Amino acid sequence: MAKRTPALPFILITVLIDVIGVGIIIPIMPDLLAELGIPNAGRASFTGGLLIFSYAFMQFFFAPILGGLSDRYGRRLIILISLFGLTIDYILMGVAPTLTWLFVGRIIAGIGGASYTTASAYIADISTPEKRAQNFGMIGATFGVGFVLGPILGGFLGEFDVRLPFFISAGLTFINWLYGFFILPESLSKENRRPFEWKRANPIGSLRSLKKYPLLKNFFIAFFIIYIAAHSVQSNWSFFGKEVFAWGTLEIGLSLTVVGLLVAFVQAVLIRKAVKTLGQKKTVYLGLTFTVLGLILFSMATQEWMIYSFLIVYVLGGLAGPTLQGIMSNQVPADEQGELMGAITSLQSLGNIAGPLIMTGTFFYFTTSAPIYFAGAAFALGAIFSLVSGILIYRTIKNSGTQIND
């Protein structure tokens, strides 16, 4: 293991297999919940939001611990722990006879859910400051490729058995664990490691410890808001398609495959060109503008061709996230990258706690009991949240002076 040089392809393969496993199960969730006694799309969406909430609630508390441990013992060990927990989660969800079992599986996955966080810290370890935005974009591109392969496979398998995708995901995640154990090299050199401290290894402590970087404070708030907004799509996509277009597992899988192709193109190709041409600041502004516009258009979609057309606008919003993450990473020294990514994950977890409840609750209300039926209400609300986040980011960057360079 020591003879291998840490490089981007190593960690991207780990992320790819991880995302394929996640993508496989998304198309079948509406049918699984219907099998467990929740056939209504609005109510099933809210139940799905509660499942995400249970995962995020545990991750909120444990991500900083795992981030701190990765700064102390290295990235590879934490990735292996995370993948093992996710394997157990998929198996439990595959055999779950009741909703309670699904929640137990999600809780276990939330406790060990740090593969994406630690992968980000891994990339920060091996990237020069000027390459971090581009390399964080490669994680997004890999995520997109995983969502090309995962959902279409899940939609196809779900036509045979709604439980089968969970066992395929468990197998892929275990293969990923084997890859990490036997092949993935460590990225964090011993001289860049720091002692583990419990006072910093909690969601509040990890954020407080970064207060010496005042520029990050507003970015953290903006990230939190945008994570909430993202759940207007993430938590509702399958259920919106089922409610408005009567999509089945295969149609949901195909739609997510299109999403994955577009995301992969934006993250792998356009981010690099945008940052080179426009600089980091303008790339962030452009991405946030597309996010707001895309969500507004989603809220008005009434036909399938519209949702696919509007996807092109929405996925261009992906220019913002990796670029902003690269800006933040450049404000923090090498021995605190894991802590930074842990803090970002804690904020994401907070967003994943609030976001699903807010957005699936909005979808549920406006498709069941609201005076006006408006299936796209969650998208409209997401656009408002994204606009608020964008204004905060713009003001922070504008007032940063020379602290942020293009």
Tab-separated table of C-alpha atoms in Angstrom:
chain	number	residue	atom	x	y	z
A	1	MET	CA	0.000	0.000	0.000
A	2	ALA	CA	2.835	2.374	0.820
A	3	LYS	CA	4.351	1.844	-2.635
A	4	ARG	CA	1.304	3.230	-4.421
A	5	THR	CA	1.162	6.966	-5.038
A	6	PRO	CA	-2.206	8.537	-4.148
A	7	ALA	CA	-3.847	9.765	-7.351
A	8	LEU	CA	-7.211	11.020	-8.488
A	9	PRO	CA	-8.300	7.850	-10.381
A	10	PHE	CA	-7.976	5.737	-7.223
A	11	ILE	CA	-10.510	7.731	-5.220
A	12	LEU	CA	-12.802	8.359	-8.201
A	13	ILE	CA	-13.223	4.606	-8.694
A	14	THR	CA	-14.233	4.332	-5.038
A	15	VAL	CA	-16.771	7.145	-5.424
A	16	LEU	CA	-18.105	5.688	-8.693
A	17	ILE	CA	-18.911	2.276	-7.226
A	18	ASP	CA	-20.430	3.959	-4.171
A	19	VAL	CA	-22.729	6.180	-6.267
A	20	ILE	CA	-23.836	3.332	-8.543
A	21	GLY	CA	-24.963	1.495	-5.414
A	22	VAL	CA	-26.952	4.521	-4.249
A	23	GLY	CA	-28.403	5.193	-7.703
A	24	ILE	CA	-29.698	1.661	-8.129
A	25	ILE	CA	-32.219	1.938	-5.285
A	26	ILE	CA	-33.708	5.376	-6.035
A	27	PRO	CA	-36.169	4.345	-8.805
A	28	ILE	CA	-37.716	1.565	-6.730
A	29	MET	CA	-38.410	3.528	-3.525
A	30	PRO	CA	-41.993	4.535	-4.471
A	31	ASP	CA	-42.881	0.912	-5.255
A	32	LEU	CA	-41.121	-0.385	-2.134
A	33	LEU	CA	-43.050	2.010	0.076
A	34	ALA	CA	-46.266	1.033	-1.711
A	35	GLU	CA	-45.439	-2.617	-0.954
A	36	LEU	CA	-45.081	-1.662	2.711
A	37	GLY	CA	-48.506	-0.027	2.760
A	38	ILE	CA	-47.948	3.567	1.538
A	39	PRO	CA	-49.339	3.770	-2.024
A	40	ASN	CA	-50.132	7.512	-2.115
A	41	ALA	CA	-47.321	9.458	-3.843
A	42	GLY	CA	-47.565	12.461	-1.533
A	43	ARG	CA	-47.553	10.395	1.652
A	44	ALA	CA	-44.814	8.111	0.284
A	45	SER	CA	-42.710	11.181	-0.522
A	46	PHE	CA	-43.038	12.402	3.072
A	47	THR	CA	-42.095	8.941	4.392
A	48	GLY	CA	-39.080	8.960	2.087
A	49	GLY	CA	-38.198	12.348	3.545
A	50	LEU	CA	-38.314	10.856	7.048
A	51	LEU	CA	-35.928	8.090	5.937
A	52	ILE	CA	-33.496	10.710	4.656
A	53	PHE	CA	-33.988	12.641	7.901
A	54	SER	CA	-33.011	9.606	10.015
A	55	TYR	CA	-29.847	9.113	7.964
A	56	ALA	CA	-28.918	12.796	8.091
A	57	PHE	CA	-29.644	13.134	11.814
A	58	MET	CA	-27.062	10.445	12.629
A	59	GLN	CA	-24.600	11.744	10.054
A	60	PHE	CA	-24.818	15.233	11.554
A	61	PHE	CA	-23.333	13.962	14.812
A	62	PHE	CA	-20.916	11.367	13.438
A	63	ALA	CA	-19.464	13.099	10.348
A	64	PRO	CA	-17.258	15.483	12.408
A	65	ILE	CA	-15.984	12.528	14.447
A	66	LEU	CA	-15.067	10.621	11.311
A	67	GLY	CA	-13.612	13.778	9.753
A	68	GLY	CA	-11.415	14.313	12.812
A	69	LEU	CA	-10.396	10.651	12.831
A	70	SER	CA	-9.452	10.903	9.157
A	71	ASP	CA	-7.155	13.841	10.015
A	72	ARG	CA	-5.565	11.666	12.706
A	73	TYR	CA	-5.439	8.165	11.173
A	74	GLY	CA	-5.787	8.863	7.452
A	75	ARG	CA	-8.567	8.808	4.883
A	76	ARG	CA	-8.457	5.151	3.857
A	77	LEU	CA	-9.560	3.708	7.228
A	78	ILE	CA	-12.610	5.979	7.414
A	79	ILE	CA	-13.637	5.160	3.849
A	80	LEU	CA	-13.519	1.439	4.729
A	81	ILE	CA	-15.666	1.958	7.851
A	82	SER	CA	-18.210	3.943	5.861
A	83	LEU	CA	-18.480	1.378	3.077
A	84	PHE	CA	-18.958	-1.459	5.555
A	85	GLY	CA	-21.835	0.380	7.244
A	86	LEU	CA	-23.462	1.091	3.888
A	87	THR	CA	-23.262	-2.595	2.926
A	88	ILE	CA	-25.159	-3.548	6.113
A	89	ASP	CA	-27.733	-0.831	5.363
A	90	TYR	CA	-28.507	-2.196	1.898
A	91	ILE	CA	-28.901	-5.747	3.191
A	92	LEU	CA	-31.307	-4.614	5.912
A	93	MET	CA	-33.359	-2.597	3.426
A	94	GLY	CA	-33.469	-5.568	1.060
A	95	VAL	CA	-34.983	-7.892	3.666
A	96	ALA	CA	-37.043	-5.266	5.556
A	97	PRO	CA	-40.551	-6.609	6.309
A	98	THR	CA	-41.660	-3.287	7.832
A	99	LEU	CA	-40.847	0.410	7.710
A	100	THR	CA	-39.022	0.082	11.045
A	101	TRP	CA	-36.348	-2.054	9.408
A	102	LEU	CA	-35.823	0.579	6.737
A	103	PHE	CA	-35.241	3.192	9.417
A	104	VAL	CA	-32.767	0.945	11.271
A	105	GLY	CA	-30.785	0.502	8.077
A	106	ARG	CA	-30.718	4.229	7.393
A	107	ILE	CA	-29.539	4.946	10.950
A	108	ILE	CA	-26.628	2.497	10.582
A	109	ALA	CA	-25.677	4.064	7.253
A	110	GLY	CA	-25.840	7.550	8.789
A	111	ILE	CA	-23.462	6.615	11.591
A	112	GLY	CA	-20.846	5.411	9.115
A	113	GLY	CA	-21.784	7.685	6.246
A	114	ALA	CA	-18.537	9.452	5.477
A	115	SER	CA	-17.346	8.004	2.180
A	116	TYR	CA	-18.151	11.122	0.138
A	117	THR	CA	-16.820	13.464	2.836
A	118	THR	CA	-13.559	11.599	3.191
A	119	ALA	CA	-13.218	11.327	-0.581
A	120	SER	CA	-13.401	15.138	-0.721
A	121	ALA	CA	-10.681	15.393	1.943
A	122	TYR	CA	-8.640	12.815	-0.017
A	123	ILE	CA	-8.839	14.996	-3.130
A	124	ALA	CA	-7.904	18.089	-1.124
A	125	ASP	CA	-4.814	16.173	0.089
A	126	ILE	CA	-3.562	15.426	-3.411
A	127	SER	CA	-4.578	18.658	-5.184
A	128	THR	CA	-2.752	21.933	-5.606
A	129	PRO	CA	-4.816	25.015	-4.647
A	130	GLU	CA	-5.380	26.022	-8.259
A	131	LYS	CA	-6.588	22.520	-9.186
A	132	ARG	CA	-8.977	21.910	-6.283
A	133	ALA	CA	-12.119	23.327	-7.905
A	134	GLN	CA	-11.466	21.258	-11.019
A	135	ASN	CA	-10.779	18.095	-9.015
A	136	PHE	CA	-13.815	18.573	-6.794
A	137	GLY	CA	-15.700	18.871	-10.075
A	138	MET	CA	-14.359	15.438	-11.032
A	139	ILE	CA	-16.117	14.001	-7.960
A	140	GLY	CA	-19.299	15.579	-9.289
A	141	ALA	CA	-18.626	14.129	-12.748
A	142	THR	CA	-18.069	10.697	-11.236
A	143	PHE	CA	-21.293	11.159	-9.325
A	144	GLY	CA	-22.979	11.879	-12.655
A	145	VAL	CA	-21.549	8.761	-14.296
A	146	GLY	CA	-22.735	6.693	-11.327
A	147	PHE	CA	-26.183	8.165	-11.828
A	148	VAL	CA	-26.076	7.220	-15.489
A	149	LEU	CA	-25.437	3.577	-14.638
A	150	GLY	CA	-27.194	3.167	-11.262
A	151	PRO	CA	-30.770	4.365	-11.868
A	152	ILE	CA	-31.206	2.664	-15.249
A	153	LEU	CA	-29.945	-0.585	-13.714
A	154	GLY	CA	-32.223	-0.103	-10.698
A	155	GLY	CA	-35.218	0.690	-12.876
A	156	PHE	CA	-34.582	-2.430	-14.965
A	157	LEU	CA	-34.037	-4.717	-11.965
A	158	GLY	CA	-37.052	-3.238	-10.168
A	159	GLU	CA	-39.279	-4.496	-12.983
A	160	PHE	CA	-38.404	-8.048	-11.879
A	161	ASP	CA	-38.306	-7.628	-8.089
A	162	VAL	CA	-38.525	-4.427	-6.070
A	163	ARG	CA	-36.054	-5.844	-3.502
A	164	LEU	CA	-33.390	-7.026	-5.962
A	165	PRO	CA	-31.664	-3.621	-6.405
A	166	PHE	CA	-30.823	-3.488	-2.677
A	167	PHE	CA	-28.881	-6.740	-2.835
A	168	ILE	CA	-27.067	-5.626	-5.990
A	169	SER	CA	-26.151	-2.379	-4.192
A	170	ALA	CA	-24.907	-4.346	-1.185
A	171	GLY	CA	-22.717	-6.470	-3.472
A	172	LEU	CA	-21.291	-3.431	-5.270
A	173	THR	CA	-20.564	-1.661	-1.993
A	174	PHE	CA	-18.773	-4.713	-0.633
A	175	ILE	CA	-16.713	-4.878	-3.844
A	176	ASN	CA	-15.915	-1.216	-3.217
A	177	TRP	CA	-14.791	-2.126	0.315
A	178	LEU	CA	-12.498	-4.821	-1.116
A	179	TYR	CA	-11.099	-2.290	-3.581
A	180	GLY	CA	-10.412	0.139	-0.765
A	181	PHE	CA	-8.814	-2.524	1.412
A	182	PHE	CA	-6.497	-4.008	-1.210
A	183	ILE	CA	-5.842	-1.193	-3.693
A	184	LEU	CA	-6.694	2.321	-2.450
A	185	PRO	CA	-3.531	4.077	-1.177
A	186	GLU	CA	-3.461	6.521	1.737
A	187	SER	CA	-3.381	10.203	0.768
A	188	LEU	CA	-2.632	11.962	4.067
A	189	SER	CA	1.053	11.989	4.909
A	190	LYS	CA	2.013	11.535	8.564
A	191	GLU	CA	3.494	15.015	8.822
A	192	ASN	CA	0.106	16.509	7.885
A	193	ARG	CA	-1.849	14.605	10.549
A	194	ARG	CA	-3.081	16.178	13.771
A	195	PRO	CA	-4.159	14.802	17.160
A	196	PHE	CA	-7.795	13.838	17.557
A	197	GLU	CA	-9.704	16.177	19.903
A	198	TRP	CA	-13.226	15.459	21.118
A	199	LYS	CA	-13.986	19.148	21.557
A	200	ARG	CA	-13.502	19.600	17.831
A	201	ALA	CA	-15.075	16.261	16.874
A	202	ASN	CA	-18.708	17.297	17.171
A	203	PRO	CA	-20.911	19.303	14.814
A	204	ILE	CA	-20.714	22.502	16.879
A	205	GLY	CA	-17.048	22.076	17.776
A	206	SER	CA	-15.979	21.433	14.192
A	207	LEU	CA	-17.698	24.639	13.076
A	208	ARG	CA	-16.364	26.671	16.014
A	209	SER	CA	-12.810	25.465	15.375
A	210	LEU	CA	-12.980	27.018	11.916
A	211	LYS	CA	-14.022	30.457	13.195
A	212	LYS	CA	-10.434	31.574	12.767
A	213	TYR	CA	-11.309	31.619	9.065
A	214	PRO	CA	-14.047	34.291	9.164
A	215	LEU	CA	-14.595	34.177	5.423
A	216	LEU	CA	-16.001	30.656	5.759
A	217	LYS	CA	-18.835	31.612	8.118
A	218	ASN	CA	-21.179	33.026	5.473
A	219	PHE	CA	-20.251	30.264	3.052
A	220	PHE	CA	-21.323	27.707	5.651
A	221	ILE	CA	-24.694	29.442	6.025
A	222	ALA	CA	-25.104	29.605	2.253
A	223	PHE	CA	-24.219	25.909	1.892
A	224	PHE	CA	-26.830	25.033	4.516
A	225	ILE	CA	-29.544	26.958	2.666
A	226	ILE	CA	-28.635	25.477	-0.716
A	227	TYR	CA	-28.664	21.951	0.744
A	228	ILE	CA	-32.236	22.538	1.881
A	229	ALA	CA	-33.152	23.834	-1.569
A	230	ALA	CA	-31.598	20.801	-3.268
A	231	HIS	CA	-34.110	18.519	-1.579
A	232	SER	CA	-36.887	20.052	-3.616
A	233	VAL	CA	-35.422	17.832	-6.354
A	234	GLN	CA	-33.546	15.096	-4.496
A	235	SER	CA	-36.366	14.073	-2.167
A	236	ASN	CA	-39.246	14.562	-4.591
A	237	TRP	CA	-38.050	13.650	-8.100
A	238	SER	CA	-39.285	10.035	-8.148
A	239	PHE	CA	-42.546	10.907	-6.421
A	240	PHE	CA	-43.159	13.975	-8.625
A	241	GLY	CA	-42.680	11.812	-11.713
A	242	LYS	CA	-45.072	9.204	-10.365
A	243	GLU	CA	-47.690	11.819	-9.405
A	244	VAL	CA	-47.578	14.053	-12.504
A	245	PHE	CA	-46.446	11.714	-15.288
A	246	ALA	CA	-47.466	8.301	-13.850
A	247	TRP	CA	-43.855	7.102	-14.112
A	248	GLY	CA	-42.948	3.560	-13.087
A	249	THR	CA	-39.555	2.298	-11.924
A	250	LEU	CA	-38.155	2.107	-15.461
A	251	GLU	CA	-39.222	5.643	-16.396
A	252	ILE	CA	-37.801	7.014	-13.146
A	253	GLY	CA	-34.545	5.167	-13.815
A	254	LEU	CA	-34.338	6.545	-17.362
A	255	SER	CA	-34.964	10.103	-16.184
A	256	LEU	CA	-32.200	9.843	-13.589
A	257	THR	CA	-29.877	8.416	-16.229
A	258	VAL	CA	-30.423	11.582	-18.276
A	259	VAL	CA	-29.712	13.618	-15.128
A	260	GLY	CA	-26.490	11.674	-14.617
A	261	LEU	CA	-25.302	12.208	-18.195
A	262	LEU	CA	-25.885	15.948	-17.973
A	263	VAL	CA	-24.275	16.240	-14.535
A	264	ALA	CA	-21.225	14.268	-15.694
A	265	PHE	CA	-20.780	16.582	-18.680
A	266	VAL	CA	-21.105	19.745	-16.595
A	267	GLN	CA	-18.784	18.555	-13.836
A	268	ALA	CA	-16.120	16.893	-16.001
A	269	VAL	CA	-15.996	19.323	-18.916
A	270	LEU	CA	-17.719	22.635	-18.274
A	271	ILE	CA	-16.386	23.438	-14.783
A	272	ARG	CA	-12.785	23.329	-15.940
A	273	LYS	CA	-13.549	25.526	-18.949
A	274	ALA	CA	-15.747	27.918	-16.961
A	275	VAL	CA	-13.176	28.477	-14.210
A	276	LYS	CA	-10.421	28.959	-16.790
A	277	THR	CA	-12.496	31.408	-18.847
A	278	LEU	CA	-14.554	33.248	-16.218
A	279	GLY	CA	-12.606	32.691	-12.998
A	280	GLN	CA	-13.933	31.120	-9.812
A	281	LYS	CA	-16.165	33.999	-8.709
A	282	LYS	CA	-18.152	34.402	-11.924
A	283	THR	CA	-18.442	30.616	-12.270
A	284	VAL	CA	-20.121	30.466	-8.858
A	285	TYR	CA	-22.503	33.312	-9.753
A	286	LEU	CA	-23.401	31.701	-13.080
A	287	GLY	CA	-24.075	28.318	-11.484
A	288	LEU	CA	-26.350	29.796	-8.819
A	289	THR	CA	-28.327	31.708	-11.457
A	290	PHE	CA	-28.951	28.512	-13.422
A	291	THR	CA	-30.036	26.719	-10.232
A	292	VAL	CA	-32.717	29.312	-9.449
A	293	LEU	CA	-33.948	29.445	-13.035
A	294	GLY	CA	-34.014	25.645	-13.355
A	295	LEU	CA	-36.124	25.206	-10.229
A	296	ILE	CA	-38.604	27.856	-11.363
A	297	LEU	CA	-38.984	26.048	-14.676
A	298	PHE	CA	-39.401	22.660	-12.932
A	299	SER	CA	-42.276	24.078	-10.900
A	300	MET	CA	-44.158	24.844	-14.113
A	301	ALA	CA	-43.546	21.495	-15.856
A	302	THR	CA	-46.757	19.704	-16.807
A	303	GLN	CA	-45.484	17.460	-19.614
A	304	GLU	CA	-42.557	15.067	-19.847
A	305	TRP	CA	-40.772	16.944	-22.620
A	306	MET	CA	-40.759	20.034	-20.404
A	307	ILE	CA	-39.056	18.342	-17.456
A	308	TYR	CA	-36.343	16.954	-19.722
A	309	SER	CA	-35.788	20.309	-21.424
A	310	PHE	CA	-35.604	22.171	-18.119
A	311	LEU	CA	-33.017	19.680	-16.832
A	312	ILE	CA	-30.443	21.265	-19.129
A	313	VAL	CA	-30.857	24.573	-17.319
A	314	TYR	CA	-30.941	23.075	-13.832
A	315	VAL	CA	-27.812	20.911	-14.111
A	316	LEU	CA	-25.767	23.938	-15.203
A	317	GLY	CA	-26.252	25.021	-11.603
A	318	GLY	CA	-23.652	22.345	-10.825
A	319	LEU	CA	-20.973	24.851	-11.842
A	320	ALA	CA	-21.327	26.541	-8.451
A	321	GLY	CA	-20.890	23.827	-5.804
A	322	PRO	CA	-17.439	22.361	-6.607
A	323	THR	CA	-16.062	25.811	-7.421
A	324	LEU	CA	-17.224	27.229	-4.096
A	325	GLN	CA	-15.917	24.149	-2.292
A	326	GLY	CA	-12.535	24.736	-3.932
A	327	ILE	CA	-12.570	28.371	-2.757
A	328	MET	CA	-13.290	27.242	0.811
A	329	SER	CA	-10.638	24.523	0.739
A	330	ASN	CA	-8.015	27.066	-0.299
A	331	GLN	CA	-8.658	29.006	2.939
A	332	VAL	CA	-7.679	26.039	5.168
A	333	PRO	CA	-4.249	24.384	5.777
A	334	ALA	CA	-3.446	20.785	4.821
A	335	ASP	CA	-3.852	19.310	8.312
A	336	GLU	CA	-7.443	20.637	8.626
A	337	GLN	CA	-8.920	19.572	5.284
A	338	GLY	CA	-10.667	16.569	6.849
A	339	GLU	CA	-12.120	18.793	9.543
A	340	LEU	CA	-13.350	21.258	6.911
A	341	MET	CA	-15.006	18.499	4.897
A	342	GLY	CA	-16.497	17.111	8.110
A	343	ALA	CA	-17.925	20.545	8.914
A	344	ILE	CA	-19.359	20.839	5.394
A	345	THR	CA	-20.895	17.377	5.763
A	346	SER	CA	-22.417	18.384	9.110
A	347	LEU	CA	-24.036	21.342	7.362
A	348	GLN	CA	-25.187	19.065	4.582
A	349	SER	CA	-26.613	16.735	7.213
A	350	LEU	CA	-28.453	19.652	8.823
A	351	GLY	CA	-29.798	20.473	5.380
A	352	ASN	CA	-30.714	16.808	4.953
A	353	ILE	CA	-32.557	16.934	8.282
A	354	ALA	CA	-34.551	20.062	7.469
A	355	GLY	CA	-34.711	19.798	3.669
A	356	PRO	CA	-36.618	16.513	3.238
A	357	LEU	CA	-39.175	17.463	5.891
A	358	ILE	CA	-39.738	20.906	4.362
A	359	MET	CA	-39.749	19.851	0.716
A	360	THR	CA	-41.604	16.527	0.953
A	361	GLY	CA	-44.031	18.152	3.378
A	362	THR	CA	-44.650	20.886	0.806
A	363	PHE	CA	-45.172	18.301	-1.950
A	364	PHE	CA	-47.483	16.271	0.275
A	365	TYR	CA	-49.576	19.295	1.242
A	366	PHE	CA	-49.960	20.701	-2.277
A	367	THR	CA	-50.856	17.308	-3.783
A	368	THR	CA	-53.357	16.222	-1.122
A	369	SER	CA	-55.024	18.876	1.040
A	370	ALA	CA	-54.036	22.354	-0.175
A	371	PRO	CA	-56.803	24.628	-1.536
A	372	ILE	CA	-54.841	24.740	-4.807
A	373	TYR	CA	-53.232	21.646	-6.357
A	374	PHE	CA	-49.609	22.519	-7.189
A	375	ALA	CA	-47.304	19.511	-7.596
A	376	GLY	CA	-44.377	21.822	-8.394
A	377	ALA	CA	-44.658	23.814	-5.144
A	378	ALA	CA	-41.500	22.282	-3.640
A	379	PHE	CA	-39.492	23.333	-6.714
A	380	ALA	CA	-40.775	26.905	-6.375
A	381	LEU	CA	-39.823	26.943	-2.700
A	382	GLY	CA	-36.391	25.545	-3.590
A	383	ALA	CA	-35.895	28.421	-6.033
A	384	ILE	CA	-36.558	30.924	-3.242
A	385	PHE	CA	-34.059	29.231	-0.931
A	386	SER	CA	-31.456	29.111	-3.729
A	387	LEU	CA	-31.926	32.809	-4.438
A	388	VAL	CA	-31.323	33.674	-0.768
A	389	SER	CA	-28.176	31.523	-0.750
A	390	GLY	CA	-26.936	33.126	-3.952
A	391	ILE	CA	-27.356	36.650	-2.587
A	392	LEU	CA	-25.391	35.707	0.552
A	393	ILE	CA	-22.568	34.150	-1.478
A	394	TYR	CA	-22.400	37.162	-3.804
A	395	ARG	CA	-22.142	39.619	-0.909
A	396	THR	CA	-19.515	37.504	0.865
A	397	ILE	CA	-17.289	37.183	-2.203
A	398	LYS	CA	-17.742	40.851	-3.062
A	399	ASN	CA	-16.644	41.911	0.442
A	400	SER	CA	-13.724	39.447	0.608
A	401	GLY	CA	-11.282	41.775	-1.113
A	402	THR	CA	-8.090	39.941	-2.063
A	403	GLN	CA	-8.788	36.866	0.092
A	404	ILE	CA	-10.381	35.088	-2.862
A	405	ASN	CA	-8.414	35.032	-6.085
A	406	ASP	CA	-9.467	33.791	-9.503
